[in-house]
mmCIF file of C-alpha atoms in Angstrom:
data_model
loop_
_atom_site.group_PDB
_atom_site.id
_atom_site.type_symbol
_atom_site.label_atom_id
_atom_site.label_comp_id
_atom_site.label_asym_id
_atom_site.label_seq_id
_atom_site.Cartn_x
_atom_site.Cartn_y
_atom_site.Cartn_z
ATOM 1 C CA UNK A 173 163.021 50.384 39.894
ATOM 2 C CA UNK A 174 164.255 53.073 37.714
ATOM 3 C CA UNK A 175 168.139 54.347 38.621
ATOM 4 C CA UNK A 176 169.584 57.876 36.977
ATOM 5 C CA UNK A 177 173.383 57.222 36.862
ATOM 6 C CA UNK A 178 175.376 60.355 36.080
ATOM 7 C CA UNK A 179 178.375 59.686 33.650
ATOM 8 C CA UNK A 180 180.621 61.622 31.976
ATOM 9 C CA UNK A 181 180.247 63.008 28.596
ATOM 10 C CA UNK A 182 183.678 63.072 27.354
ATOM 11 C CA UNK A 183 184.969 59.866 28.955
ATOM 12 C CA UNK A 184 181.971 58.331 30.974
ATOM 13 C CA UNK A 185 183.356 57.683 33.913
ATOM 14 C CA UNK A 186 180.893 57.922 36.996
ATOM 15 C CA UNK A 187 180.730 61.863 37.794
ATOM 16 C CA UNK A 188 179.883 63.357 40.750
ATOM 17 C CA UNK A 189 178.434 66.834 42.698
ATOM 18 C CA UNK A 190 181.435 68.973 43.832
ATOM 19 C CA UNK A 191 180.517 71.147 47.078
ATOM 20 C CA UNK A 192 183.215 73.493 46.055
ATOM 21 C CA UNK A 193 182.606 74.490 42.666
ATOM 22 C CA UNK A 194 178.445 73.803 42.598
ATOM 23 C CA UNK A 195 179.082 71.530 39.103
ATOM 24 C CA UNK A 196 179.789 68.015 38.253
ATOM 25 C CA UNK A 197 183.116 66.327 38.077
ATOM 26 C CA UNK A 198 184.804 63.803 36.806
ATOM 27 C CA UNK A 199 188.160 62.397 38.762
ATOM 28 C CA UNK A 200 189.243 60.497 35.609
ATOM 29 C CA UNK A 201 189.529 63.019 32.935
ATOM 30 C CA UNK A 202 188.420 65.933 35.068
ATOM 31 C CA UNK A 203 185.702 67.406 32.838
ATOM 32 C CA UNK A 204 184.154 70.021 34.526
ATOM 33 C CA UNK A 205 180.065 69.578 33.828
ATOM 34 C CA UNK A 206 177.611 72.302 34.637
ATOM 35 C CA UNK A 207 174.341 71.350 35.790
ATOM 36 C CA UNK A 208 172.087 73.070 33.617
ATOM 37 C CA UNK A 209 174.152 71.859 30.134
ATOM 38 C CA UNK A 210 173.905 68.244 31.719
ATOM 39 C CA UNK A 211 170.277 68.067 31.858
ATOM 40 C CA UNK A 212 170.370 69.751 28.334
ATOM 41 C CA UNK A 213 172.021 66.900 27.098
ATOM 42 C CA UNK A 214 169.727 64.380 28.932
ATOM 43 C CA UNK A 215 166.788 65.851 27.153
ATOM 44 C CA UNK A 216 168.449 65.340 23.856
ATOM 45 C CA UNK A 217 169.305 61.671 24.582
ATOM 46 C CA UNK A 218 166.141 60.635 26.470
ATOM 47 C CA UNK A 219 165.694 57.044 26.949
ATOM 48 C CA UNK A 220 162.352 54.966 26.383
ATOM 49 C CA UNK A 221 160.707 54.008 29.730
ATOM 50 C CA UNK A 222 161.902 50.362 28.777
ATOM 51 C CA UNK A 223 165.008 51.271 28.685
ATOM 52 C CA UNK A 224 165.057 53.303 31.914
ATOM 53 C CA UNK A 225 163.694 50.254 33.612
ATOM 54 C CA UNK A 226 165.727 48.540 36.055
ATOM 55 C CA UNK A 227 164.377 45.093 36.429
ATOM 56 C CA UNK A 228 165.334 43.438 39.805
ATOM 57 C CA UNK A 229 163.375 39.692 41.382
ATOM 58 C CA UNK A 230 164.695 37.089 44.208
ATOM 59 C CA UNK A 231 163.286 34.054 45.324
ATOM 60 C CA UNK A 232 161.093 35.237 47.993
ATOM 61 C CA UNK A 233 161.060 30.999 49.807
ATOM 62 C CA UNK A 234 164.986 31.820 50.376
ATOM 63 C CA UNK A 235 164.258 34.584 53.274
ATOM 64 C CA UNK A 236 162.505 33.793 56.574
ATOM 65 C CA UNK A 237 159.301 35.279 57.583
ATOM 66 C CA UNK A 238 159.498 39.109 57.689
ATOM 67 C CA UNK A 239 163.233 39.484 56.841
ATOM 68 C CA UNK A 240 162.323 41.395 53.482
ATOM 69 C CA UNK A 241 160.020 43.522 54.739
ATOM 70 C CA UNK A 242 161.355 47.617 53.736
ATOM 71 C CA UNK A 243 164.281 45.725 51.699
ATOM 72 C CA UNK A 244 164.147 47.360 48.081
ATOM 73 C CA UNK A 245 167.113 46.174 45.616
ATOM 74 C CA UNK A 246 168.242 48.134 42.435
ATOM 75 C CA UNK A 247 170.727 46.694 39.556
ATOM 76 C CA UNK A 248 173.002 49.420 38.793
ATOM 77 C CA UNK A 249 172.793 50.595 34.694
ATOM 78 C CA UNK A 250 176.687 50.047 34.889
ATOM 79 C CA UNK A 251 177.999 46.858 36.152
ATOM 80 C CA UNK A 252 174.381 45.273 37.251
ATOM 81 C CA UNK A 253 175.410 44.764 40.388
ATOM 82 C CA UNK A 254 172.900 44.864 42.775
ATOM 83 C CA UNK A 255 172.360 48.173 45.602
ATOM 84 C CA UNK A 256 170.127 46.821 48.213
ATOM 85 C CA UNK A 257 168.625 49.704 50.470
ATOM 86 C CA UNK A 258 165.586 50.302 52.636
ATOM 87 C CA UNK A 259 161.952 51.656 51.089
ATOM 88 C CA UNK A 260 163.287 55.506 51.708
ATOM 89 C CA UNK A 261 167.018 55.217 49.903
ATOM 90 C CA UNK A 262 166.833 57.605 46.804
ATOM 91 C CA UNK A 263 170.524 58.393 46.059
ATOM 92 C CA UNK A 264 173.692 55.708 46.771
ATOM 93 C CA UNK A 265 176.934 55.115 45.369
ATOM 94 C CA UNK A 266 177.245 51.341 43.471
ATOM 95 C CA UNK A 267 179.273 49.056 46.095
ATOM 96 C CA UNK A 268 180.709 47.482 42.818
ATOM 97 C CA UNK A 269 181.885 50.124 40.420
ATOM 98 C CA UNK A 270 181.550 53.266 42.435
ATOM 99 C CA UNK A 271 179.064 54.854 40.200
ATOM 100 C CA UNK A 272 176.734 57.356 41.838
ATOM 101 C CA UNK A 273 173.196 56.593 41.341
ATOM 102 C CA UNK A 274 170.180 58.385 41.873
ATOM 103 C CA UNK A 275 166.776 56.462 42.365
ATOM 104 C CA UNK A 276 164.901 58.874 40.587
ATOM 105 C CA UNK A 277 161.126 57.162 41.113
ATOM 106 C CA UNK A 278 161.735 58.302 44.954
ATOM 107 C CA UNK A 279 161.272 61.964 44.454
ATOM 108 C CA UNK A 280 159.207 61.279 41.178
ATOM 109 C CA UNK A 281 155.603 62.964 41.596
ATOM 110 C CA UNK A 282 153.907 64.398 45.042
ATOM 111 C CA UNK A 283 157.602 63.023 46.610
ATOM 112 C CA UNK A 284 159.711 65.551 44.422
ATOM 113 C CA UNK A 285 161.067 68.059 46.751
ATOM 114 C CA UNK A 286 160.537 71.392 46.713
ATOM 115 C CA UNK A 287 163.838 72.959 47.182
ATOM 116 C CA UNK A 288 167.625 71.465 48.371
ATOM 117 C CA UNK A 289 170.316 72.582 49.411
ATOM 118 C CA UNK A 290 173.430 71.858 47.942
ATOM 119 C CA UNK A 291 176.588 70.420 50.227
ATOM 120 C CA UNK A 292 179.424 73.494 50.353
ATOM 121 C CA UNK A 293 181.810 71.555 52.264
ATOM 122 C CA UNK A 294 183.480 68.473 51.534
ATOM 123 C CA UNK A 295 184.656 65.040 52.636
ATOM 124 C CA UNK A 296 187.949 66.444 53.784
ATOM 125 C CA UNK A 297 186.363 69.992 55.299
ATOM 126 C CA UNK A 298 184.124 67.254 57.807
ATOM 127 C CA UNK A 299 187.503 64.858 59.134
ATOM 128 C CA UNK A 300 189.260 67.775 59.402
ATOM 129 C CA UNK A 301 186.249 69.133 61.611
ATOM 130 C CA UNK A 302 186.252 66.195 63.568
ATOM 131 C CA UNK A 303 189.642 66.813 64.562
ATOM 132 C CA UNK A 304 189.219 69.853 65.683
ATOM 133 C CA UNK A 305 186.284 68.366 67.837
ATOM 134 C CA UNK A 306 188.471 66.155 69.372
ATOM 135 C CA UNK A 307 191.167 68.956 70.014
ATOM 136 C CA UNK A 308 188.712 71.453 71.677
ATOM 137 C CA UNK A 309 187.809 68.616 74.493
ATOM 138 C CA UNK A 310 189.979 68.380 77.583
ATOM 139 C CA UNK A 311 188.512 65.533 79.209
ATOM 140 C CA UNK A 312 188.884 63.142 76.204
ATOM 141 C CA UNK A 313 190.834 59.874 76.643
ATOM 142 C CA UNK A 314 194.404 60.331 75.246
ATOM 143 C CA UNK A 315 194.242 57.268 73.523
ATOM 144 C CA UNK A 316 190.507 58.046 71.812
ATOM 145 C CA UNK A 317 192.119 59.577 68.884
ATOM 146 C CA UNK A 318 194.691 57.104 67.936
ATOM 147 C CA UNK A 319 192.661 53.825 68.991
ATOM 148 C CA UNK A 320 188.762 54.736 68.229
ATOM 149 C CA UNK A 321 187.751 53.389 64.668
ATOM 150 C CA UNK A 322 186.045 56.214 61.669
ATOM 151 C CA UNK A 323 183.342 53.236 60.637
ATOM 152 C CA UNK A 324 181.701 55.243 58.142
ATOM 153 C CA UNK A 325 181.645 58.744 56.783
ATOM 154 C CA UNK A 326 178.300 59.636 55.038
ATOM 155 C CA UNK A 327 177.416 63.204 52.844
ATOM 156 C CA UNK A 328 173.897 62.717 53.294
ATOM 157 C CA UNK A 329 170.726 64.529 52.269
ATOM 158 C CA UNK A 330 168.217 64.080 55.203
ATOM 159 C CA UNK A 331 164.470 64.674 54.283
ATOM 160 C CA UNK A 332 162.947 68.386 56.142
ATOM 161 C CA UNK A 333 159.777 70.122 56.110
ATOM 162 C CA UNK A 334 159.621 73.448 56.545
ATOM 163 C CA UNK A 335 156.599 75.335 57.744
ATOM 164 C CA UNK A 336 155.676 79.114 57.092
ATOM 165 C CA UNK A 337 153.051 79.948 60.358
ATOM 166 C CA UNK A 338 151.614 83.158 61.933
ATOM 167 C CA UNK A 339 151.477 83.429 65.321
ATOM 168 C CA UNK A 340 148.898 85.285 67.636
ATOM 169 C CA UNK A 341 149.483 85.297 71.012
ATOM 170 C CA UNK A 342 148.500 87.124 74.877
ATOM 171 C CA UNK A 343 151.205 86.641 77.547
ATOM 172 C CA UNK A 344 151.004 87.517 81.210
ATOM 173 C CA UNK A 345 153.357 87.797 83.791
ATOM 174 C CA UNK A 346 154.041 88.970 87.460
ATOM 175 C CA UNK A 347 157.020 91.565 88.370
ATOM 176 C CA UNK A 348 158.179 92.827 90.969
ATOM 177 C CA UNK A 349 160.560 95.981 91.590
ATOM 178 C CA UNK A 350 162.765 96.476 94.585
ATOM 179 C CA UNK A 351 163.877 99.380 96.467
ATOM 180 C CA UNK A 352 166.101 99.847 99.425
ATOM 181 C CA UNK A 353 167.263 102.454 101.670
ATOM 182 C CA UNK A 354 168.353 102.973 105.209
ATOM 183 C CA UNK A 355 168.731 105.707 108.057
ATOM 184 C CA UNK A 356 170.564 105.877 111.339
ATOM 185 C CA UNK A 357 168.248 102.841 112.813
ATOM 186 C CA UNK A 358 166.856 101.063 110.335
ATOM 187 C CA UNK A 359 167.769 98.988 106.779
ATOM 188 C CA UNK A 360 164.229 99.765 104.853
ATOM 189 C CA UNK A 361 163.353 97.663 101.949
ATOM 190 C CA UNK A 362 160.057 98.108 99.513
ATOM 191 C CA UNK A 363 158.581 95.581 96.987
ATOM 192 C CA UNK A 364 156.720 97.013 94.769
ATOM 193 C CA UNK A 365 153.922 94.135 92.263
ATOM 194 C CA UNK A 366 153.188 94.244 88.471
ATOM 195 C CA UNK A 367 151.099 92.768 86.565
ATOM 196 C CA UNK A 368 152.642 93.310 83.030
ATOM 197 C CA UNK A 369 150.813 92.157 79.627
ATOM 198 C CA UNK A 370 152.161 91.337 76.399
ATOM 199 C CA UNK A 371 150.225 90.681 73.064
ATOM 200 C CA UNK A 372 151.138 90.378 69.068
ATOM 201 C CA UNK A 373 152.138 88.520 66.186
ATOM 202 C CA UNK A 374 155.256 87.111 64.764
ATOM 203 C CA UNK A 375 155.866 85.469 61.895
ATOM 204 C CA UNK A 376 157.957 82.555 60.488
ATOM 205 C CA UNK A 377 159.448 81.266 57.495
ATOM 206 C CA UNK A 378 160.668 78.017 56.791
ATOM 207 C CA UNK A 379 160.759 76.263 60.798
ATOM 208 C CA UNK A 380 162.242 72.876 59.901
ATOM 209 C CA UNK A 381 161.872 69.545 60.775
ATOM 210 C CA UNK A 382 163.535 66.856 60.380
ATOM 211 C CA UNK A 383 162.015 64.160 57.963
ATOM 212 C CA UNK A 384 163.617 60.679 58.626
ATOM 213 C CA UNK A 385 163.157 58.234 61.198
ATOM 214 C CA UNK A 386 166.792 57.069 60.973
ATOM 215 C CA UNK A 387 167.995 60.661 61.694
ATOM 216 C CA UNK A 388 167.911 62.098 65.281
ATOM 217 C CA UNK A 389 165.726 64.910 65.575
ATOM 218 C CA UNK A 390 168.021 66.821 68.560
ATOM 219 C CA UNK A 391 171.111 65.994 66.656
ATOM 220 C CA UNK A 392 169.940 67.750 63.000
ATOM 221 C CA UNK A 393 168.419 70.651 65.470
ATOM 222 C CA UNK A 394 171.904 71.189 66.788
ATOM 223 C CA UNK A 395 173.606 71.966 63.446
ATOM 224 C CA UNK A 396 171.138 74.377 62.810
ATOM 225 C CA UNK A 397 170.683 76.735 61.401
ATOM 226 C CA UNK A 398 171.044 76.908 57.374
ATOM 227 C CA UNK A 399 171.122 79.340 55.550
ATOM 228 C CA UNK A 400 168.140 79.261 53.530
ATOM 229 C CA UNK A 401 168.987 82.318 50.971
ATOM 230 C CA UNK A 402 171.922 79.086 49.443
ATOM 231 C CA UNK A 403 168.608 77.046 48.192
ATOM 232 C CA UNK A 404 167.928 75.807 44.731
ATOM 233 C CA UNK A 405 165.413 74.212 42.745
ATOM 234 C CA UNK A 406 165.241 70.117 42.995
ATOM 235 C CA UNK A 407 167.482 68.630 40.849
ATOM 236 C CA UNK A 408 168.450 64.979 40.953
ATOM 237 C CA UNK A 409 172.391 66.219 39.546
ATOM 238 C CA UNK A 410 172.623 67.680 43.242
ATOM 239 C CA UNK A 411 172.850 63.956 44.606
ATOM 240 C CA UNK A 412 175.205 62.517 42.465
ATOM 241 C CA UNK A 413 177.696 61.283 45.083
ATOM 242 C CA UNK A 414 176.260 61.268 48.008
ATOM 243 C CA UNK A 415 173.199 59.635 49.654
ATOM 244 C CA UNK A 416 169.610 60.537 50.336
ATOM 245 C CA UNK A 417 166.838 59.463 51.751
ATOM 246 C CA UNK A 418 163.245 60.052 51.208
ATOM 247 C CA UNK A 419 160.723 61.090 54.142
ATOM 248 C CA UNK A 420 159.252 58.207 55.992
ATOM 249 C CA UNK A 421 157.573 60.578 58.193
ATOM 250 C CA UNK A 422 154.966 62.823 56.620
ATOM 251 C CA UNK A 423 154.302 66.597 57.396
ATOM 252 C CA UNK A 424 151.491 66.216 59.427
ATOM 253 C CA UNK A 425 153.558 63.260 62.029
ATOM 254 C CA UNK A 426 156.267 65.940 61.973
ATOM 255 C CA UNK A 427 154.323 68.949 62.675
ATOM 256 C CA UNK A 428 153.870 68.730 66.015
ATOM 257 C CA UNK A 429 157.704 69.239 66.638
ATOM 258 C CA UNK A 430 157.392 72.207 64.630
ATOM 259 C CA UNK A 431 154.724 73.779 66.691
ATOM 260 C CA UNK A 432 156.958 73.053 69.430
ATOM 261 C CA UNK A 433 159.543 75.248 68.340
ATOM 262 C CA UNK A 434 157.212 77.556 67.074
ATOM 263 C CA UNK A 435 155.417 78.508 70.080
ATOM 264 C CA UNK A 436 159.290 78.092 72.364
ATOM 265 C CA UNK A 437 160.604 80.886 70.275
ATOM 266 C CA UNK A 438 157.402 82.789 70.554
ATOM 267 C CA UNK A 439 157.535 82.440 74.047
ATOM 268 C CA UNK A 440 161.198 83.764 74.583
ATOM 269 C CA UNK A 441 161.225 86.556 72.693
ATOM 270 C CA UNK A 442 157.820 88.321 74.308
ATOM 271 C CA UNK A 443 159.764 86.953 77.383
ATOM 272 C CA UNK A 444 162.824 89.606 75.815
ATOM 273 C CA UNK A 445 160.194 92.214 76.077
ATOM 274 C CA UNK A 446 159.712 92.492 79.665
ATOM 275 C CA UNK A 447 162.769 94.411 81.032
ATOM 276 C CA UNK A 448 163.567 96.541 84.275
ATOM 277 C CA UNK A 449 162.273 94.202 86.896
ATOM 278 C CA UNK A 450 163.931 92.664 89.613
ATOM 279 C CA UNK A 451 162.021 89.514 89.592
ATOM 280 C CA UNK A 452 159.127 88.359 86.697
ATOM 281 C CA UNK A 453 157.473 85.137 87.003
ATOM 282 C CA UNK A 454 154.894 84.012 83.992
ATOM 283 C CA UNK A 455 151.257 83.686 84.722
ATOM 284 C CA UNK A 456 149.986 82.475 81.351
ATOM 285 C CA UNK A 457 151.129 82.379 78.172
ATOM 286 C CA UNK A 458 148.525 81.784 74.448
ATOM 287 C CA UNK A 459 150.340 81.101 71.487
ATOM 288 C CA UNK A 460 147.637 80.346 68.546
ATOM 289 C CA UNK A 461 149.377 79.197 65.689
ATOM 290 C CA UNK A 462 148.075 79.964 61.739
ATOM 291 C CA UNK A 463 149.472 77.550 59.334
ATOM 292 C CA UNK A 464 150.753 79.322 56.295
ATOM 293 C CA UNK A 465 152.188 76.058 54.267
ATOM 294 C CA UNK A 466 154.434 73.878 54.028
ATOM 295 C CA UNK A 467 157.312 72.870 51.767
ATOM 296 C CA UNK A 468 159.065 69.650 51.378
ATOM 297 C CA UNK A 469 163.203 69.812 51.376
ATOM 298 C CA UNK A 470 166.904 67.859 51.486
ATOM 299 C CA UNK A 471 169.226 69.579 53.684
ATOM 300 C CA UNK A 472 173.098 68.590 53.208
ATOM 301 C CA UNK A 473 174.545 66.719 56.316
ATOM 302 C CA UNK A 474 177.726 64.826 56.578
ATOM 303 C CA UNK A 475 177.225 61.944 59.063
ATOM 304 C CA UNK A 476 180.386 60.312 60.843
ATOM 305 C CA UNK A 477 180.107 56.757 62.742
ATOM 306 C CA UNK A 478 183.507 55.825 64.933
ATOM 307 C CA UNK A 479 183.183 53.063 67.805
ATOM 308 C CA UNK A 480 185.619 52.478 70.703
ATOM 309 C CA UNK A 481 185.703 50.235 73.620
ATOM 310 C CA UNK A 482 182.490 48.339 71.742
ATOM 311 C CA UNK A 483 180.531 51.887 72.096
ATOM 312 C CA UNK A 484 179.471 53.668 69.182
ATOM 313 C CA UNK A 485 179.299 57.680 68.568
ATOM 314 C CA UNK A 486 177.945 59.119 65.596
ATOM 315 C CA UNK A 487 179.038 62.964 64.582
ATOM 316 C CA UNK A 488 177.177 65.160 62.370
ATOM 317 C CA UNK A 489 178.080 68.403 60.142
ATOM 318 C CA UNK A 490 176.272 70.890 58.317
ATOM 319 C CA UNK A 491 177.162 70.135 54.842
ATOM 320 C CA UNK A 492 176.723 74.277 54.023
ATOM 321 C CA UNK A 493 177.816 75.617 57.240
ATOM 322 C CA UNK A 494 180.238 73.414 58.602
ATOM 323 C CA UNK A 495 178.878 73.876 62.432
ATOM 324 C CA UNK A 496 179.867 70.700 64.295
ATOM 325 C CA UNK A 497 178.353 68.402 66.822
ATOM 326 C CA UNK A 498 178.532 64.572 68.509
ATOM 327 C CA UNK A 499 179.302 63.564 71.814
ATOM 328 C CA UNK A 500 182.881 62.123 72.848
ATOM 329 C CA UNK A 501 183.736 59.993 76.083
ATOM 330 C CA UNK A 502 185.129 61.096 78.842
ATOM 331 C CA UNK A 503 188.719 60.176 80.705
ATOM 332 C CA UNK A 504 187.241 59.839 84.275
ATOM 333 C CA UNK A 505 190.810 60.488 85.796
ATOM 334 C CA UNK A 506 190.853 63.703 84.156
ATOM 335 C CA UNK A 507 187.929 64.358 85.639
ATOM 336 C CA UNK A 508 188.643 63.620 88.944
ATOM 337 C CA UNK A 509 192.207 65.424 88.368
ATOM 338 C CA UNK A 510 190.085 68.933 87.154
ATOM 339 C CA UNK A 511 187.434 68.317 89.626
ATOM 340 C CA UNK A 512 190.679 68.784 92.523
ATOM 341 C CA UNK A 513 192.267 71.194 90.912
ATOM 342 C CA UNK A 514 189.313 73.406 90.497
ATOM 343 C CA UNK A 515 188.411 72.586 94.677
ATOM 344 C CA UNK A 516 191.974 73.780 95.506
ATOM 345 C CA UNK A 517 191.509 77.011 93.623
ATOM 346 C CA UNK A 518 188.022 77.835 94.988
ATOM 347 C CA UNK A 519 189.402 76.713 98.611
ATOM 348 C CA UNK A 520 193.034 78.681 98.170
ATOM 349 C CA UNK A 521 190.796 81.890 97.233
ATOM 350 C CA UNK A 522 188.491 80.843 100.600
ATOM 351 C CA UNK A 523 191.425 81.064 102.607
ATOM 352 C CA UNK A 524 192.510 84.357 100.951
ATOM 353 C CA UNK A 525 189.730 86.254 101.578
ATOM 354 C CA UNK A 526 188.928 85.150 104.850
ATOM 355 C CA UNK A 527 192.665 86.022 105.898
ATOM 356 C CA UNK A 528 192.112 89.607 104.123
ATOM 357 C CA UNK A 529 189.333 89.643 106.530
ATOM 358 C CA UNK A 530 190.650 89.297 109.119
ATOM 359 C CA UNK A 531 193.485 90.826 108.889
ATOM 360 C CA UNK A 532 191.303 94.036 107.889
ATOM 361 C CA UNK A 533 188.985 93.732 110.895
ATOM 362 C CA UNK A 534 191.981 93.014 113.687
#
């Protein structure tokens, strides 16, 4: 399997992708490489497929039955120490010598991407994130911080499609508008009924959708959104440093979940449209949805692991944005404490107001 290490030209030590200054690096003699004079020089020293090769065999009677299966392993160009990774890994770092490599035949052909985005934030931008996550929760253990274990932090480029559609669509609803009034006698109140209809189009650009099986869907949904106007054109330079995966699931298993969101956002903002009622209920609602295309993508996400108390809780970080998300335990006898405190305020300002009362009607 063919590997694209990226070394430096002045020293060649393994360089890397800096999210800070968009070029490559080196930390040993701290060349500063752009991108586009890299692959310049690639072109001028291009290797024979032979030599690009990257041979790899094991003695298939030494694994049980079905212990292999999705196992791929690469020998790195450096050391030729071996990187073994599932069927979808397409950019690593060598365990051995700590060279990034790219695995260049996994976005080779119909699997190149489209477009990526490049990480903006780095390693140190996402711990120091995940401290301030821990700071902004009130019911976490005291002793989480100090005691929980960071397993593994990840920069990761996760696998999205993205799906331009049309939309056409005929919503009905039911309103009602309430009037009251009152004389001498009597309290009078009138309902009046609506039927209210709503019809159009919307368009959208770029809905994504998250790629990998490995990846939770709702958890890459809920650093959304990026900001799509960063994008560049696929280049493997972009990886160097961090991981990234391949799709294992294709557009058409993932559209589905697209259409979801789709027609949900159609649905809310006709919904927006229907103002100046007391009540509205929806009758129907018909979203037909036009494909317009679909583009294949690697989105920048920084993926913490930590475990405590044998329980594990994974964090994840928009690598462009920096927008923040996992779920933390919680300290049940602050919760109990808060859940008291908050019933004495509520009953306190009971007692209040029915003294006012009654002071005010004696």
């Amino acid at each position: 399997m063919a590997l694209k290490e990226y070394k430096c030209p002045n020293c060649s030590g393994p360089i890397s992708f800096n999210p800070g200054t968009q070029e490559l690096t080196c930390p040993y003699c701290n060349s500063i490489i752009n991108i586009e004079a890299l692959n310049y020089m690639d072109e001028q020293t291009e290797q024979t497929p032979e030599e690009q090769a990257a041979i790899w065999d094991y003695d298939g009677n030494s694994w049980h039955e079905g212990e292999e299966h999705g196992l791929v392993v690469y020998t790195c160009n450096s050391c030729s120490g071996e990187i073994v990774g599932d069927e979808t890994l397409g950019a690593a770092t060598c365990p051995f010598c700590g060279s990034p490599v790219v695995m260049t035949a996994k976005f080779a052909g119909s699997l190149r991407p489209d477009l990526v985005i490049p990480f903006k934030l780095d390693k140190d931008y996402a711990l120091s994130s995940l401290d301030k996550h821990y700071a902004k929760k009130r019911l976490l253990p005291d002793v989480f911080k100090e005691n929980n274990h960071l397993e593994d932090v990840k920069g990761v480029y996760v696998p999205f499609w993205l799906y331009d559609a049309d939309t056409d669509s005929h919503m009905e609803y039911r309103g009602t508008k309430v009037r009251t009034w009152s004389d001498r006698n009597y309290i009078y109140t009138e309902t009046s009924h609506f039927q209210i209809i709503r019809g159009g189009a919307l368009g959208f650009d770029a809905v994504p959708a998250d790629g990998s099986e490995k990846v939770d869907d709702a958890l890459m949904e809920s650093i959304e959104p990026y900001n799509m106007g960063d994008w560049a054109g696929f280049n493997t330079a972009y990886l160097a440093g961090f991981y990234a995966n391949k799709y294992d699931k294709d557009a058409k298993e993932c559209s589905p979940r697209a259409n979801e969101r789709i027609k949900n956002t159609t649905t809310a903002e006709f919904r927006k449209t229907v103002v100046g009622y007391n009540s509205v209920r929806q009758v129907s609602s018909n979203v037909r949805i036009n494909c317009g295309g679909v583009r294949y993508a690697l989105f920048p996400v920084w993926l913490l692991g930590s475990t405590w108390e044998d329980k594990s809780f994974i964090f994840a970080m928009n690598g462009q944005t920096g927008k923040f998300v996992g779920d933390l335990p919680l300290d049940k006898a602050k919760r109990r404490r808060l859940y008291w405190t908050m019933f004495g305020i509520i009953a306190a300002s009971l007692l209040a107001i029915s003294q006012a009362y009654i002071a005010f009607i004696m």
